[in-house]
CSV table of C-alpha atoms in Angstrom, one decimal:
chain,number,residue,atom,x,y,z
A,111,MET,CA,-89.5,-14.6,12.5
A,112,LEU,CA,-93.1,-15.5,11.7
A,113,LYS,CA,-94.3,-12.1,12.7
A,114,LYS,CA,-91.7,-10.5,10.4
A,115,PHE,CA,-92.7,-12.7,7.5
A,116,MET,CA,-96.4,-11.8,7.9
A,117,SER,CA,-95.4,-8.2,8.0
A,118,ILE,CA,-93.5,-8.6,4.7
A,119,SER,CA,-96.6,-10.4,3.2
A,120,ALA,CA,-98.9,-7.5,4.3
A,121,ALA,CA,-96.4,-5.1,2.7
A,122,PHE,CA,-96.6,-6.9,-0.5
A,123,ALA,CA,-100.4,-6.9,-0.5
A,124,THR,CA,-100.3,-3.1,0.0
A,125,SER,CA,-97.7,-2.7,-2.7
A,126,PHE,CA,-99.7,-4.8,-5.1
A,127,GLY,CA,-102.7,-2.5,-4.5
A,128,MET,CA,-100.6,0.6,-5.0
A,129,LEU,CA,-99.4,-0.8,-8.4
A,130,LEU,CA,-103.0,-0.8,-9.6
A,131,THR,CA,-103.9,2.6,-8.1
A,132,ALA,CA,-100.8,4.8,-8.1
A,133,PRO,CA,-99.6,6.3,-11.4
A,134,ALA,CA,-96.4,5.0,-12.8
A,135,PHE,CA,-94.9,7.3,-15.4
A,136,VAL,CA,-93.6,6.0,-18.7
A,137,GLN,CA,-93.4,6.5,-24.0
A,138,SER,CA,-93.3,5.1,-27.3
A,139,ALA,CA,-94.5,6.5,-30.6
A,140,SER,CA,-98.1,6.4,-29.3
A,141,HIS,CA,-98.0,6.4,-25.5
A,142,ASP,CA,-96.7,8.7,-22.8
A,143,VAL,CA,-95.3,5.9,-20.8
A,144,GLU,CA,-94.0,2.4,-21.3
A,145,LEU,CA,-92.5,0.4,-18.4
A,146,THR,CA,-91.2,-3.2,-18.5
A,147,ILE,CA,-90.2,-5.0,-15.4
A,148,SER,CA,-88.4,-8.3,-15.5
A,149,SER,CA,-89.9,-11.5,-14.2
A,150,ILE,CA,-89.9,-11.9,-10.5
A,151,GLU,CA,-87.6,-14.9,-10.8
A,152,ASN,CA,-85.1,-12.9,-12.7
A,153,ILE,CA,-85.3,-10.1,-10.2
A,154,GLN,CA,-84.9,-12.6,-7.3
A,155,THR,CA,-81.8,-13.9,-8.9
A,156,LYS,CA,-80.2,-10.6,-9.7
A,157,ALA,CA,-81.1,-8.9,-6.4
A,158,GLY,CA,-80.0,-12.0,-4.5
A,159,VAL,CA,-76.5,-11.7,-6.0
A,160,ILE,CA,-76.1,-8.2,-4.7
A,161,ALA,CA,-77.8,-9.1,-1.4
A,162,ALA,CA,-75.4,-12.0,-0.8
A,163,LYS,CA,-72.4,-9.8,-1.3
A,164,ILE,CA,-73.7,-7.4,1.4
A,165,ASP,CA,-74.6,-10.2,3.8
A,166,PRO,CA,-75.1,-14.0,3.3
A,167,ASN,CA,-78.4,-13.7,5.3
A,168,TYR,CA,-79.9,-11.1,3.0
A,169,PRO,CA,-80.9,-13.3,0.0
A,170,ILE,CA,-83.5,-15.1,2.0
A,171,LEU,CA,-85.2,-11.7,2.6
A,172,VAL,CA,-85.2,-11.1,-1.1
A,173,GLN,CA,-86.7,-14.5,-1.7
A,174,MET,CA,-89.4,-14.0,1.0
A,175,VAL,CA,-90.5,-10.6,-0.3
A,176,LEU,CA,-90.4,-11.4,-4.0
A,177,ALA,CA,-92.0,-14.8,-3.7
A,178,GLN,CA,-95.3,-13.2,-2.5
A,179,PRO,CA,-96.7,-12.5,-6.0
A,180,ALA,CA,-97.0,-16.3,-6.5
A,181,ALA,CA,-99.5,-16.3,-3.6
A,182,PHE,CA,-101.6,-13.9,-5.7
A,183,GLY,CA,-101.6,-16.2,-8.7
A,184,ILE,CA,-99.0,-14.2,-10.6
A,185,ASP,CA,-96.6,-16.1,-12.9
A,186,ILE,CA,-93.2,-15.2,-11.5
A,187,ALA,CA,-91.4,-16.6,-14.5
A,188,LYS,CA,-92.7,-14.0,-16.9
A,189,PRO,CA,-92.0,-10.2,-17.2
A,190,MET,CA,-94.8,-7.6,-16.7
A,191,GLY,CA,-95.4,-4.1,-18.1
A,192,LEU,CA,-97.3,-0.9,-17.9
A,193,ILE,CA,-98.5,1.5,-20.6
A,194,ALA,CA,-99.9,4.9,-19.6
A,195,ASP,CA,-101.2,8.1,-21.1
A,196,MET,CA,-101.8,11.5,-19.6
A,197,PRO,CA,-104.6,13.2,-21.5
A,198,GLU,CA,-105.6,16.7,-20.4
A,199,ASP,CA,-108.7,15.5,-18.7
A,200,GLY,CA,-107.1,12.7,-16.5
A,201,PHE,CA,-104.8,9.8,-16.3
A,202,ALA,CA,-105.2,6.4,-18.1
A,203,TYR,CA,-103.1,3.3,-17.8
A,204,THR,CA,-103.0,-0.4,-18.5
A,205,ILE,CA,-101.0,-2.9,-16.4
A,206,PHE,CA,-100.1,-6.3,-17.8
A,207,LEU,CA,-99.6,-8.9,-15.1
A,208,PRO,CA,-98.7,-12.5,-16.1
A,209,VAL,CA,-101.1,-14.9,-14.4
A,210,LYS,CA,-100.4,-18.6,-13.6
A,211,ASN,CA,-103.6,-19.2,-11.5
A,212,GLN,CA,-106.5,-17.1,-12.7
A,213,SER,CA,-108.9,-18.2,-10.0
A,214,LEU,CA,-106.5,-17.4,-7.2
A,215,PHE,CA,-105.7,-14.0,-8.8
A,216,GLU,CA,-109.4,-13.1,-9.1
A,217,THR,CA,-109.9,-14.1,-5.4
A,218,GLN,CA,-107.0,-12.0,-4.2
A,219,LEU,CA,-108.0,-9.1,-6.4
A,220,GLY,CA,-111.5,-9.1,-5.0
A,221,LYS,CA,-110.2,-9.0,-1.5
A,222,LEU,CA,-108.0,-6.0,-2.3
A,223,GLN,CA,-111.0,-4.2,-3.8
A,224,GLU,CA,-113.2,-5.0,-0.8
A,225,ASP,CA,-110.5,-3.5,1.4
A,226,GLY,CA,-110.5,-0.3,-0.7
A,227,LYS,CA,-106.9,-0.9,-1.8
A,228,ILE,CA,-107.9,-1.1,-5.4
A,229,PRO,CA,-110.8,1.0,-6.8
A,230,GLU,CA,-113.7,-0.9,-8.3
A,231,ASP,CA,-113.5,0.9,-11.6
A,232,VAL,CA,-110.2,-0.9,-12.4
A,233,LYS,CA,-111.4,-3.2,-15.1
A,234,VAL,CA,-109.6,-6.6,-15.5
A,235,GLU,CA,-109.8,-9.1,-18.4
A,236,PHE,CA,-107.6,-12.0,-19.2
A,237,LYS,CA,-105.6,-12.4,-22.5
A,238,ASN,CA,-102.8,-14.8,-23.4
A,239,ASP,CA,-102.2,-15.7,-19.7
A,240,PHE,CA,-102.1,-12.1,-18.7
A,241,ALA,CA,-104.4,-10.0,-16.5
A,242,VAL,CA,-104.9,-6.8,-18.4
A,243,CYS,CA,-105.8,-4.2,-15.7
A,244,CYS,CA,-107.2,-0.9,-17.2
A,245,MET,CA,-108.0,2.4,-15.5
A,246,ASN,CA,-109.8,5.1,-17.6
A,247,THR,CA,-109.1,3.2,-20.8
A,248,GLU,CA,-109.6,0.0,-22.7
A,249,TRP,CA,-107.0,-2.3,-24.2
A,250,THR,CA,-108.4,-3.8,-27.4
A,251,GLY,CA,-105.2,-5.2,-28.9
A,252,ASP,CA,-103.0,-8.2,-28.0
A,253,VAL,CA,-100.7,-8.2,-25.0
A,254,PRO,CA,-97.4,-6.6,-26.0
A,255,ALA,CA,-94.2,-8.7,-26.1
A,256,PHE,CA,-92.2,-7.5,-23.1
A,257,ASP,CA,-88.4,-7.8,-23.1
A,258,GLY,CA,-87.6,-8.8,-19.6
A,259,THR,CA,-83.9,-9.2,-19.9
A,260,LYS,CA,-83.2,-6.1,-17.8
A,261,VAL,CA,-84.5,-5.6,-14.3
A,262,LEU,CA,-86.3,-2.5,-15.5
A,263,SER,CA,-86.7,-0.5,-18.7
A,264,LEU,CA,-88.5,2.8,-19.0
A,265,ASP,CA,-89.4,5.0,-22.0
A,266,ALA,CA,-91.2,8.2,-21.2
A,267,LYS,CA,-92.3,11.6,-22.4
A,268,PRO,CA,-90.8,14.0,-19.8
A,269,SER,CA,-94.3,15.6,-19.4
A,270,ALA,CA,-95.3,12.3,-17.8
A,271,LEU,CA,-92.5,12.6,-15.3
A,272,ALA,CA,-93.7,16.1,-14.1
A,273,PRO,CA,-95.8,14.8,-11.2
A,274,LEU,CA,-92.7,13.3,-9.7
A,275,LEU,CA,-91.6,16.9,-9.0
A,276,ALA,CA,-94.2,16.8,-6.2
A,277,LEU,CA,-91.8,14.4,-4.4
A,278,ALA,CA,-88.9,16.9,-4.8
A,279,ALA,CA,-91.1,19.6,-3.4
A,280,MET,CA,-91.5,17.6,-0.2
A,281,ASN,CA,-87.8,18.1,0.5
A,282,PRO,CA,-87.5,21.2,2.7
A,283,ASN,CA,-84.0,21.8,1.2
A,284,VAL,CA,-85.4,22.2,-2.3
A,285,GLN,CA,-86.5,25.8,-3.1
A,286,GLN,CA,-89.5,26.8,-5.2
A,287,GLU,CA,-87.3,28.3,-7.9
A,288,GLN,CA,-85.5,25.0,-8.2
A,289,ILE,CA,-88.8,23.2,-8.7
A,290,GLU,CA,-89.8,25.7,-11.4
A,291,GLN,CA,-86.4,25.2,-13.1
A,292,MET,CA,-87.0,21.5,-13.1
A,293,GLN,CA,-90.4,22.0,-14.7
A,294,LYS,CA,-88.8,24.2,-17.3
A,295,ASN,CA,-86.1,21.6,-18.1
A,296,LEU,CA,-88.6,18.8,-18.4
A,297,ALA,CA,-90.7,21.0,-20.9
A,298,GLN,CA,-87.6,21.2,-23.1
A,299,LEU,CA,-87.1,17.4,-23.4
A,300,GLU,CA,-88.7,15.2,-26.1
A,301,SER,CA,-88.1,11.8,-24.5
A,302,PHE,CA,-86.4,10.1,-21.5
A,303,THR,CA,-85.3,6.5,-21.3
A,304,LEU,CA,-83.9,4.5,-18.4
A,305,ASP,CA,-82.5,1.0,-18.0
A,306,LEU,CA,-81.5,-0.8,-14.8
A,307,ASP,CA,-79.8,-4.1,-14.7
A,308,VAL,CA,-77.5,-6.4,-12.6
A,309,SER,CA,-74.8,-8.6,-14.2
A,310,GLU,CA,-74.2,-12.2,-13.2
A,311,ALA,CA,-71.1,-11.0,-11.2
A,312,GLY,CA,-73.2,-8.6,-9.3
A,313,ASP,CA,-72.3,-5.3,-11.0
A,314,LEU,CA,-75.0,-2.7,-11.0
A,315,ASP,CA,-75.6,-0.8,-14.3
A,316,PHE,CA,-77.9,2.2,-14.7
A,317,THR,CA,-78.3,4.0,-18.0
A,318,PHE,CA,-80.5,6.9,-19.1
A,319,THR,CA,-80.9,9.1,-22.1
A,320,GLN,CA,-82.4,12.6,-22.6
A,321,VAL,CA,-83.5,13.8,-26.1
A,322,PRO,CA,-84.3,17.5,-26.2
A,323,LYS,CA,-86.9,19.2,-28.3
A,324,GLU,CA,-85.5,21.0,-31.4
A,325,GLY,CA,-84.8,24.7,-30.9
A,326,THR,CA,-84.8,24.6,-27.1
A,327,ASP,CA,-82.0,25.9,-24.9
A,328,ILE,CA,-81.1,22.4,-23.9
A,329,ALA,CA,-80.8,21.3,-27.5
A,330,GLY,CA,-78.4,24.1,-28.2
A,331,ASN,CA,-76.4,23.3,-25.1
A,332,PHE,CA,-76.2,19.6,-26.2
A,333,ALA,CA,-75.2,20.6,-29.7
A,334,ASN,CA,-72.4,22.9,-28.5
A,335,SER,CA,-71.1,20.4,-25.9
A,336,GLU,CA,-71.0,17.7,-28.6
A,337,LYS,CA,-68.4,19.8,-30.5
A,338,LEU,CA,-66.0,20.0,-27.5
A,339,THR,CA,-63.3,17.4,-27.5
A,340,LYS,CA,-60.1,19.3,-26.6
A,341,SER,CA,-59.1,20.1,-23.0
A,342,LEU,CA,-56.0,21.8,-21.8
A,343,LEU,CA,-56.6,20.5,-18.3
A,344,GLY,CA,-57.0,16.9,-19.3
A,345,SER,CA,-53.4,16.2,-18.4
A,346,LEU,CA,-54.2,16.9,-14.8
A,347,CYS,CA,-56.8,14.2,-14.6
A,348,ASP,CA,-55.6,11.2,-12.6
A,349,GLU,CA,-57.9,8.3,-13.2
A,350,ASP,CA,-56.1,6.3,-10.6
A,351,ALA,CA,-56.9,8.8,-7.9
A,352,PRO,CA,-59.5,7.6,-5.4
A,353,PHE,CA,-61.9,10.4,-6.5
A,354,THR,CA,-61.8,12.2,-9.8
A,355,ILE,CA,-64.0,14.5,-11.8
A,356,GLN,CA,-63.5,15.7,-15.4
A,357,VAL,CA,-66.0,17.9,-17.2
A,358,LEU,CA,-65.8,19.4,-20.7
A,359,GLY,CA,-69.0,21.0,-21.9
A,360,THR,CA,-70.9,24.2,-22.5
A,361,PHE,CA,-71.5,26.5,-19.5
A,362,ASP,CA,-75.2,27.2,-20.1
A,363,GLU,CA,-77.7,29.0,-17.9
A,364,ASN,CA,-78.7,25.9,-16.0
A,365,ASN,CA,-75.3,24.7,-14.7
A,366,ARG,CA,-74.2,28.3,-14.1
A,367,ARG,CA,-77.3,28.8,-12.0
A,368,ASP,CA,-76.6,25.6,-10.0
A,369,MET,CA,-73.1,26.6,-9.2
A,370,VAL,CA,-74.1,30.1,-8.3
A,371,ASN,CA,-76.7,28.8,-5.8
A,372,ALA,CA,-74.2,26.4,-4.3
A,373,LEU,CA,-71.6,29.0,-3.9
A,374,THR,CA,-73.8,31.8,-2.6
A,375,SER,CA,-75.2,29.4,0.1
A,376,GLU,CA,-71.7,28.6,1.4
A,377,GLU,CA,-71.4,31.2,4.2
A,378,THR,CA,-67.8,30.1,5.2
A,379,VAL,CA,-66.5,31.5,1.9
A,380,PRO,CA,-65.7,35.3,2.2
A,381,GLU,CA,-68.1,37.5,0.2
A,382,LYS,CA,-65.3,39.0,-1.9
A,383,LEU,CA,-63.9,35.6,-2.6
A,384,ARG,CA,-67.3,34.4,-3.7
A,385,GLU,CA,-67.6,37.4,-6.1
A,386,ALA,CA,-64.2,36.5,-7.6
A,387,ILE,CA,-65.3,32.9,-8.2
A,388,LEU,CA,-68.6,34.1,-9.7
A,389,MET,CA,-66.7,36.3,-12.1
A,390,ALA,CA,-64.4,33.4,-13.0
A,391,MET,CA,-67.5,31.4,-14.0
A,392,ASP,CA,-68.3,34.0,-16.8
A,393,VAL,CA,-67.2,31.6,-19.5
A,394,GLU,CA,-68.9,29.7,-22.3
A,395,LYS,CA,-67.0,26.4,-21.9
A,396,VAL,CA,-66.5,24.3,-18.8
A,397,ASP,CA,-63.1,22.8,-18.7
A,398,PHE,CA,-62.8,21.3,-15.2
A,399,VAL,CA,-60.7,18.7,-13.4
A,400,LEU,CA,-60.6,17.5,-9.8
A,401,ASN,CA,-58.5,14.8,-8.1
A,402,ALA,CA,-58.7,13.9,-4.5
A,403,ASP,CA,-57.3,11.5,-2.0
A,404,ALA,CA,-56.9,11.4,1.8
A,405,ASN,CA,-54.1,13.9,1.8
A,406,GLY,CA,-55.7,16.6,-0.2
A,407,LEU,CA,-57.1,17.6,-3.6
A,408,ILE,CA,-56.1,19.4,-6.8
A,409,ALA,CA,-58.7,21.2,-9.0
A,410,ALA,CA,-58.5,23.4,-12.0
A,411,MET,CA,-61.0,25.2,-14.2
A,412,GLY,CA,-60.9,27.5,-17.2
A,413,ILE,CA,-61.9,31.1,-16.4
A,414,SER,CA,-62.2,34.5,-17.9
A,415,ASN,CA,-60.9,37.9,-16.7
A,416,GLY,CA,-57.9,36.3,-14.9
A,417,ASP,CA,-56.3,39.7,-14.1
A,418,LYS,CA,-59.5,41.1,-12.5
A,419,ILE,CA,-60.1,37.9,-10.6
A,420,ASN,CA,-56.5,37.9,-9.2
A,421,LYS,CA,-57.0,41.4,-7.9
A,422,MET,CA,-60.3,40.5,-6.3
A,423,ILE,CA,-58.7,37.5,-4.5
A,424,VAL,CA,-55.9,39.8,-3.2
A,425,ASP,CA,-58.5,42.3,-1.9
A,426,ALA,CA,-60.5,39.5,-0.3
A,427,ILE,CA,-57.5,38.2,1.5
A,428,GLU,CA,-56.5,41.6,2.7
A,429,GLU,CA,-59.9,42.1,4.2
A,430,LEU,CA,-60.0,38.8,6.1
A,431,GLU,CA,-60.3,39.4,9.9
A,432,GLU,CA,-57.1,38.5,11.8
A,433,ASP,CA,-59.2,36.6,14.4
A,434,GLY,CA,-61.5,34.9,11.9
A,435,GLU,CA,-61.7,31.3,11.0
A,436,VAL,CA,-59.8,31.9,7.8
A,437,SER,CA,-56.6,33.8,7.3
A,438,GLY,CA,-54.6,34.3,4.2
A,439,THR,CA,-51.5,35.5,2.5
A,440,ALA,CA,-51.5,37.0,-1.0
A,441,ASN,CA,-48.8,36.7,-3.6
A,442,VAL,CA,-46.8,34.0,-1.9
A,443,GLY,CA,-45.0,33.0,-5.1
A,444,LYS,CA,-45.4,32.1,-8.8
A,445,ILE,CA,-45.4,29.0,-10.9
A,446,GLY,CA,-43.6,29.8,-14.1
A,447,LYS,CA,-44.2,33.4,-15.1
A,448,SER,CA,-47.9,33.5,-15.3
A,449,ILE,CA,-49.5,31.7,-12.4
A,450,THR,CA,-49.7,33.8,-9.1
A,451,ILE,CA,-50.1,31.8,-5.9
A,452,HIS,CA,-52.2,32.9,-2.9
A,453,GLU,CA,-52.7,30.9,0.3
A,454,LEU,CA,-55.6,30.5,2.7
A,455,GLN,CA,-55.4,28.9,6.1
A,456,HIS,CA,-58.3,27.6,8.2
A,457,GLU,CA,-58.1,27.5,11.9
A,458,ASN,CA,-58.6,23.7,11.8
A,459,GLY,CA,-55.3,23.4,10.0
A,460,GLN,CA,-56.6,23.1,6.4
A,461,ASN,CA,-54.2,24.7,4.0
A,462,VAL,CA,-55.4,25.9,0.6
A,463,ALA,CA,-53.5,27.4,-2.3
A,464,VAL,CA,-55.1,29.3,-5.2
A,465,GLY,CA,-53.2,29.7,-8.4
A,466,VAL,CA,-54.5,32.3,-10.9
A,467,HIS,CA,-53.6,32.5,-14.6
A,468,LYS,CA,-55.3,34.8,-17.1
A,469,LYS,CA,-57.3,31.9,-18.4
A,470,TYR,CA,-57.2,29.3,-15.7
A,471,ILE,CA,-57.6,29.0,-11.9
A,472,PHE,CA,-56.1,26.3,-9.8
A,473,LEU,CA,-56.9,25.1,-6.4
A,474,ALA,CA,-54.9,22.8,-4.0
A,475,ALA,CA,-55.8,21.7,-0.5
A,476,SER,CA,-53.4,19.9,1.7
A,477,LYS,CA,-54.0,18.0,4.9
A,478,SER,CA,-50.3,18.0,5.7
A,479,GLY,CA,-47.7,20.4,4.4
A,480,LYS,CA,-48.1,23.5,2.2
A,481,ALA,CA,-50.8,23.4,-0.5
A,482,SER,CA,-48.7,25.7,-2.7
A,483,THR,CA,-46.0,23.0,-2.7
A,484,LEU,CA,-48.5,20.4,-3.7
A,485,LEU,CA,-49.8,22.6,-6.5
A,486,LYS,CA,-46.3,23.3,-7.8
A,487,LYS,CA,-45.3,19.6,-7.8
A,488,THR,CA,-48.5,18.6,-9.6
A,489,LEU,CA,-48.1,21.1,-12.4
A,490,LYS,CA,-44.5,20.3,-12.8
A,491,ALA,CA,-45.3,16.6,-13.1
A,492,ASN,CA,-48.2,17.3,-15.5
A,493,PRO,CA,-47.3,20.0,-17.9
A,494,LEU,CA,-50.5,21.4,-19.4
A,495,LYS,CA,-51.1,20.6,-23.0
A,496,VAL,CA,-54.1,20.2,-25.2
A,497,GLY,CA,-55.5,16.7,-25.2
A,498,THR,CA,-58.6,14.8,-26.5
A,499,VAL,CA,-61.4,14.2,-24.1
A,500,GLU,CA,-63.6,11.2,-25.1
A,501,LYS,CA,-66.5,11.9,-22.7
A,502,ASN,CA,-68.1,15.1,-21.7
A,503,GLY,CA,-68.2,14.2,-18.0
A,504,LYS,CA,-66.7,11.5,-15.9
A,505,VAL,CA,-66.8,10.9,-12.1
A,506,SER,CA,-65.1,8.0,-10.4
A,507,PHE,CA,-65.0,7.0,-6.8
A,508,ASP,CA,-62.8,4.2,-5.3
A,509,MET,CA,-63.4,2.6,-1.9
A,510,ASP,CA,-59.7,3.2,-1.3
A,511,LEU,CA,-60.7,6.8,-0.4
A,512,ILE,CA,-62.7,5.6,2.6
A,513,THR,CA,-59.9,3.5,3.8
A,514,SER,CA,-57.4,6.3,3.4
A,515,LEU,CA,-59.7,8.8,5.2
A,516,ASN,CA,-60.2,6.4,8.1
A,517,PRO,CA,-57.3,4.0,8.8
A,518,ALA,CA,-59.5,2.1,11.2
A,519,PHE,CA,-61.2,0.6,8.1
A,520,GLU,CA,-57.9,-0.6,6.5
A,521,GLU,CA,-58.2,-4.0,8.0
A,522,LEU,CA,-61.6,-4.5,6.4
A,523,GLY,CA,-60.1,-4.8,2.9
A,524,LEU,CA,-62.5,-2.4,1.2
A,525,ASP,CA,-62.5,-2.6,-2.6
A,526,GLY,CA,-64.6,-1.6,-5.6
A,527,LYS,CA,-65.2,1.4,-7.8
A,528,ILE,CA,-68.1,3.5,-8.9
A,529,THR,CA,-68.0,5.2,-12.3
A,530,TYR,CA,-70.5,7.7,-13.7
A,531,ILE,CA,-70.1,9.0,-17.3
A,532,VAL,CA,-72.2,11.5,-19.2
A,533,ASP,CA,-71.7,12.1,-22.9
A,534,VAL,CA,-73.5,14.0,-25.7
A,535,ASN,CA,-73.8,12.4,-29.1
A,536,ASP,CA,-76.2,12.8,-32.0
A,537,GLY,CA,-78.1,15.5,-30.1
A,538,LYS,CA,-78.9,13.4,-27.1
A,539,LEU,CA,-77.3,13.0,-23.7
A,540,VAL,CA,-76.4,9.5,-22.4
A,541,GLY,CA,-75.6,8.8,-18.8
A,542,THR,CA,-74.2,5.6,-17.4
A,543,PHE,CA,-73.6,4.6,-13.8
A,544,HIS,CA,-71.6,1.5,-13.0
A,545,ALA,CA,-71.0,0.0,-9.6
A,546,GLU,CA,-68.6,-2.9,-9.3
A,547,SER,CA,-69.9,-5.9,-7.3
A,548,ALA,CA,-67.0,-5.3,-4.9
A,549,ILE,CA,-68.7,-2.1,-3.8
A,550,PHE,CA,-71.5,-4.2,-2.2
A,551,GLU,CA,-69.1,-6.5,-0.5
A,552,SER,CA,-67.4,-3.4,1.0
A,553,LEU,CA,-70.8,-2.1,2.0
A,554,GLY,CA,-71.4,-5.3,3.9
A,555,LYS,CA,-68.1,-5.1,5.6
A,556,LEU,CA,-68.8,-1.5,6.7
A,557,ILE,CA,-72.2,-2.5,8.0
A,558,LYS,CA,-70.7,-5.4,10.0
A,559,SER,CA,-68.0,-3.2,11.4
A,560,ILE,CA,-70.6,-0.7,12.7
A,561,GLN,CA,-73.3,-3.3,13.7
A,562,PRO,CA,-71.7,-6.8,13.9
A,563,SER,CA,-75.0,-8.4,14.9
A,564,VAL,CA,-77.0,-7.7,11.8
A,565,SER,CA,-79.1,-10.7,10.9
A,566,VAL,CA,-82.3,-11.8,9.2
A,567,GLU,CA,-84.1,-11.5,12.5
A,568,THR,CA,-83.0,-8.0,13.2
A,569,ILE,CA,-82.9,-6.5,9.8
A,570,GLY,CA,-85.2,-3.6,9.2
A,571,GLU,CA,-85.1,-2.3,12.7
A,572,GLU,CA,-41.3,26.9,-11.1
A,573,ASN,CA,-41.2,26.3,-15.1
A,574,GLY,CA,-41.6,28.8,-17.9
A,575,ASP,CA,-44.9,29.3,-19.7
A,576,GLU,CA,-43.7,27.0,-22.5
A,577,ASP,CA,-43.4,24.2,-20.0
A,578,LEU,CA,-46.9,24.6,-18.6
A,579,PHE,CA,-49.2,25.7,-21.4
A,580,GLU,CA,-49.7,24.7,-25.0
A,581,ASP,CA,-51.8,26.8,-27.4
A,582,ASP,CA,-55.4,25.8,-26.4
A,583,GLU,CA,-57.1,27.5,-29.3
A,584,GLU,CA,-59.5,25.2,-31.0
């Protein structure tokens, strides 16, 4: 245990050195980056709540790691911050560290500089019980007042985030054109903010905003998406389903490109079928819904050229090899007068039904039984009609899905829900991620079920059209 504690202490020393040497990227009216981190005490408390829900042994690890700053003379009861700028000729930053014992801090800082973990040209002076650490700049004003109520708050010019793309480039699955597109997207943004916090109950909340530059493609996309509030497919969205997605927004170049890349890289989808789906995506508005549980899924999306797409699907099915992994039957029936049903069967038993309307495409997958029957029942129970959508995008995931997919987990009593919402208002995009505290309790149960001996010592090692469709003109 002592060896592990010493290892943690050494890790903190290294991390502290990196804080003063590695760029952190963060903006206000006058700076490229502003970052506020809550007090160590506050982080200990909030991180400890989550850790305890995963395993009662984990909070002590949190305490051990986060208590180390006190050994460096840092005041763990006060928040800290960073302000940085990225001029063309270099990188400049100022870190504000609250200090309780100046002599101890200076001693530890000197050791880190002697070990080469902090460059000697980092200048440190003390103001208002803070160590003001400057690199390639001077701080002549008072120490800013940091709001440490949240675990972390970030306000940045997107240009300051660009170096982070180097991390993405290290991923072998990320292609060069994707990196270039990320760079292009960042160049179109005016500002980016991020907040991370944990509630007293142990819920995790993550919020970010993106504000585009005027006149850019992204600004136009946001403006168009903000106008969209009506969805014909909203009636299909089942918020009580273990997994749901609902999206209503403008189908711009970026998300079209992402879907094309995902589809064209899926080799199990027949080429003709891929072509049909790509043609279906030739729309200006995304109106999409998906619900899934252990028995199957239902998805629907607004399309264009429904008649052409229907023919392409028929042709694709007819060209499927009889001895291939996927077989199919075209024109197996109709829903009402306007939705034509086709079926695909995978050799593993997965049954898929595709329903094509002139303006919409439907997909059903069934683990047991015919997918076409599932699709018919779903549309009959949820007649399509224009409804109001309050948020542009919403994804929810319930731990019930894991239990239903693997009955062996049923006795664990998994619970909790994750919700991710994206909405566009006043020309900016706001994203919120919320994980209920029960999610972390469920995570702990899953870990114990897989590795029961985890401890502090071992850790780290058929209706008519009038019944289905309402006029969807906006």
